[in-house]
PDB file of C-alpha atoms in Angstrom:
ATOM      1  CA  UNK D   1      -2.202   3.075  -7.951  1.00  0.00           C
ATOM      2  CA  UNK D   2      -1.718   0.644  -5.580  1.00  0.00           C
ATOM      3  CA  UNK D   3       1.365  -2.169  -6.016  1.00  0.00           C
ATOM      4  CA  UNK D   4      -1.595  -4.859  -6.407  1.00  0.00           C
ATOM      5  CA  UNK D   5      -3.610  -2.728  -9.270  1.00  0.00           C
ATOM      6  CA  UNK D   6      -0.234  -2.162 -10.653  1.00  0.00           C
ATOM      7  CA  UNK D   7       0.874  -6.183 -11.339  1.00  0.00           C
ATOM      8  CA  UNK D   8      -2.273  -6.634 -12.549  1.00  0.00           C
ATOM      9  CA  UNK D   9      -2.285  -4.141 -14.788  1.00  0.00           C
ATOM     10  CA  UNK D  10       1.416  -5.039 -16.236  1.00  0.00           C
ATOM     11  CA  UNK D  11       0.598  -9.126 -16.274  1.00  0.00           C
ATOM     12  CA  UNK D  12      -2.798  -8.169 -17.897  1.00  0.00           C
ATOM     13  CA  UNK D  13      -0.635  -6.166 -20.380  1.00  0.00           C
ATOM     14  CA  UNK D  14       1.763  -8.328 -21.018  1.00  0.00           C
ATOM     15  CA  UNK D  15      -0.660 -11.352 -21.641  1.00  0.00           C
ATOM     16  CA  UNK D  16      -2.416  -9.578 -24.394  1.00  0.00           C
ATOM     17  CA  UNK D  17       1.219  -8.584 -25.964  1.00  0.00           C
ATOM     18  CA  UNK D  18       3.337 -10.396 -28.786  1.00  0.00           C
ATOM     19  CA  UNK D  19       6.540  -9.257 -26.651  1.00  0.00           C
ATOM     20  CA  UNK D  20       5.505  -9.213 -23.099  1.00  0.00           C
ATOM     21  CA  UNK D  21       8.692  -7.463 -21.808  1.00  0.00           C
ATOM     22  CA  UNK D  22       8.161  -4.648 -24.158  1.00  0.00           C
ATOM     23  CA  UNK D  23       4.086  -4.333 -22.983  1.00  0.00           C
ATOM     24  CA  UNK D  24       5.466  -3.801 -19.415  1.00  0.00           C
ATOM     25  CA  UNK D  25       8.247  -1.159 -20.114  1.00  0.00           C
ATOM     26  CA  UNK D  26       5.509   0.873 -21.997  1.00  0.00           C
ATOM     27  CA  UNK D  27       3.045   0.121 -19.306  1.00  0.00           C
ATOM     28  CA  UNK D  28       5.397   1.091 -16.757  1.00  0.00           C
ATOM     29  CA  UNK D  29       6.038   3.975 -19.041  1.00  0.00           C
ATOM     30  CA  UNK D  30       2.954   5.675 -18.558  1.00  0.00           C
ATOM     31  CA  UNK D  31       2.342   5.084 -15.443  1.00  0.00           C
ATOM     32  CA  UNK D  32       5.763   6.946 -14.010  1.00  0.00           C
ATOM     33  CA  UNK D  33       4.501  10.093 -17.318  1.00  0.00           C
ATOM     34  CA  UNK D  34       0.937   9.708 -15.274  1.00  0.00           C
ATOM     35  CA  UNK D  35       2.546  10.216 -12.112  1.00  0.00           C
ATOM     36  CA  UNK D  36       4.898  12.802 -13.340  1.00  0.00           C
ATOM     37  CA  UNK D  37       1.897  14.418 -14.502  1.00  0.00           C
ATOM     38  CA  UNK D  38      -0.068  14.610 -11.438  1.00  0.00           C
ATOM     39  CA  UNK D  39       2.850  15.847  -9.472  1.00  0.00           C
ATOM     40  CA  UNK D  40       3.000  18.969 -11.520  1.00  0.00           C
ATOM     41  CA  UNK D  41      -0.520  19.443 -11.348  1.00  0.00           C
ATOM     42  CA  UNK D  42      -0.411  19.274  -7.431  1.00  0.00           C
ATOM     43  CA  UNK D  43       2.900  21.915  -7.701  1.00  0.00           C
ATOM     44  CA  UNK D  44       0.164  24.076 -10.299  1.00  0.00           C
ATOM     45  CA  UNK D  45      -2.194  23.868  -7.411  1.00  0.00           C
ATOM     46  CA  UNK D  46      -0.021  24.766  -4.759  1.00  0.00           C
ATOM     47  CA  UNK D  47       0.724  27.799  -6.993  1.00  0.00           C
ATOM     48  CA  UNK D  48      -3.119  28.759  -8.075  1.00  0.00           C
ATOM     49  CA  UNK D  49      -3.570  28.644  -4.121  1.00  0.00           C
ATOM     50  CA  UNK D  50      -1.163  30.969  -3.485  1.00  0.00           C
ATOM     51  CA  UNK D  51      -2.457  33.106  -6.657  1.00  0.00           C
ATOM     52  CA  UNK D  52      -5.615  33.420  -4.902  1.00  0.00           C
ATOM     53  CA  UNK D  53      -4.951  34.009  -1.535  1.00  0.00           C
ATOM     54  CA  UNK D  54      -2.883  36.994  -3.041  1.00  0.00           C
ATOM     55  CA  UNK D  55      -5.658  38.876  -4.854  1.00  0.00           C
ATOM     56  CA  UNK D  56      -8.143  37.783  -2.081  1.00  0.00           C
ATOM     57  CA  UNK D  57      -6.196  40.119   0.525  1.00  0.00           C
ATOM     58  CA  UNK D  58      -5.320  42.724  -1.968  1.00  0.00           C
ATOM     59  CA  UNK D  59      -9.220  42.738  -2.812  1.00  0.00           C
ATOM     60  CA  UNK D  60      -9.311  43.047  -6.297  1.00  0.00           C
ATOM     61  CA  UNK D  61      -8.331  40.844  -9.313  1.00  0.00           C
ATOM     62  CA  UNK D  62      -6.072  42.744 -11.949  1.00  0.00           C
ATOM     63  CA  UNK D  63      -6.171  41.550 -15.379  1.00  0.00           C
ATOM     64  CA  UNK D  64      -9.486  38.928 -14.267  1.00  0.00           C
ATOM     65  CA  UNK D  65      -9.219  37.661 -18.168  1.00  0.00           C
ATOM     66  CA  UNK D  66      -5.764  37.086 -17.846  1.00  0.00           C
ATOM     67  CA  UNK D  67      -6.376  34.932 -14.501  1.00  0.00           C
ATOM     68  CA  UNK D  68      -9.590  32.737 -16.666  1.00  0.00           C
ATOM     69  CA  UNK D  69      -7.393  32.165 -19.059  1.00  0.00           C
ATOM     70  CA  UNK D  70      -5.561  30.779 -16.718  1.00  0.00           C
ATOM     71  CA  UNK D  71      -8.099  28.923 -14.906  1.00  0.00           C
ATOM     72  CA  UNK D  72      -9.190  27.502 -18.085  1.00  0.00           C
ATOM     73  CA  UNK D  73      -5.460  26.171 -19.131  1.00  0.00           C
ATOM     74  CA  UNK D  74      -4.930  24.380 -15.647  1.00  0.00           C
ATOM     75  CA  UNK D  75      -8.378  22.499 -16.437  1.00  0.00           C
ATOM     76  CA  UNK D  76      -7.926  21.431 -19.626  1.00  0.00           C
ATOM     77  CA  UNK D  77      -4.535  19.818 -18.170  1.00  0.00           C
ATOM     78  CA  UNK D  78      -6.276  18.159 -15.468  1.00  0.00           C
ATOM     79  CA  UNK D  79      -8.706  17.121 -18.362  1.00  0.00           C
ATOM     80  CA  UNK D  80      -5.956  15.254 -20.523  1.00  0.00           C
ATOM     81  CA  UNK D  81      -4.797  14.274 -17.380  1.00  0.00           C
ATOM     82  CA  UNK D  82      -7.562  12.640 -16.150  1.00  0.00           C
ATOM     83  CA  UNK D  83      -8.628  11.235 -19.553  1.00  0.00           C
ATOM     84  CA  UNK D  84      -4.676   9.686 -19.832  1.00  0.00           C
ATOM     85  CA  UNK D  85      -5.299   8.006 -16.238  1.00  0.00           C
ATOM     86  CA  UNK D  86      -9.025   6.553 -17.135  1.00  0.00           C
ATOM     87  CA  UNK D  87      -7.713   5.266 -20.273  1.00  0.00           C
ATOM     88  CA  UNK D  88      -4.521   3.402 -18.329  1.00  0.00           C
ATOM     89  CA  UNK D  89      -7.229   1.977 -15.986  1.00  0.00           C
ATOM     90  CA  UNK D  90      -9.024   0.320 -18.698  1.00  0.00           C
ATOM     91  CA  UNK D  91      -6.116  -0.995 -20.442  1.00  0.00           C
ATOM     92  CA  UNK D  92      -6.363   0.811 -23.170  1.00  0.00           C
TER      93      UNK D  92
END
């Protein structure tokens, strides 16, 4: 999020709230949590790239059901973060 977008969203949150200070603090906490989640998903993506490299290097995918469950979990986490980001951007 660009600084201008953050300022605009925080200002709107403050204008809508009975307690503007708390609203801005809540908005800031949400943005910080989403940024942390995004950073952690980046680390997961890096680990998945390393895993894929090793699996492809050896030519076989042992325990493919385990790999599939891992990927399903990562996809679910990405969807949750995407939904949360959309809600913050929409001002919910």
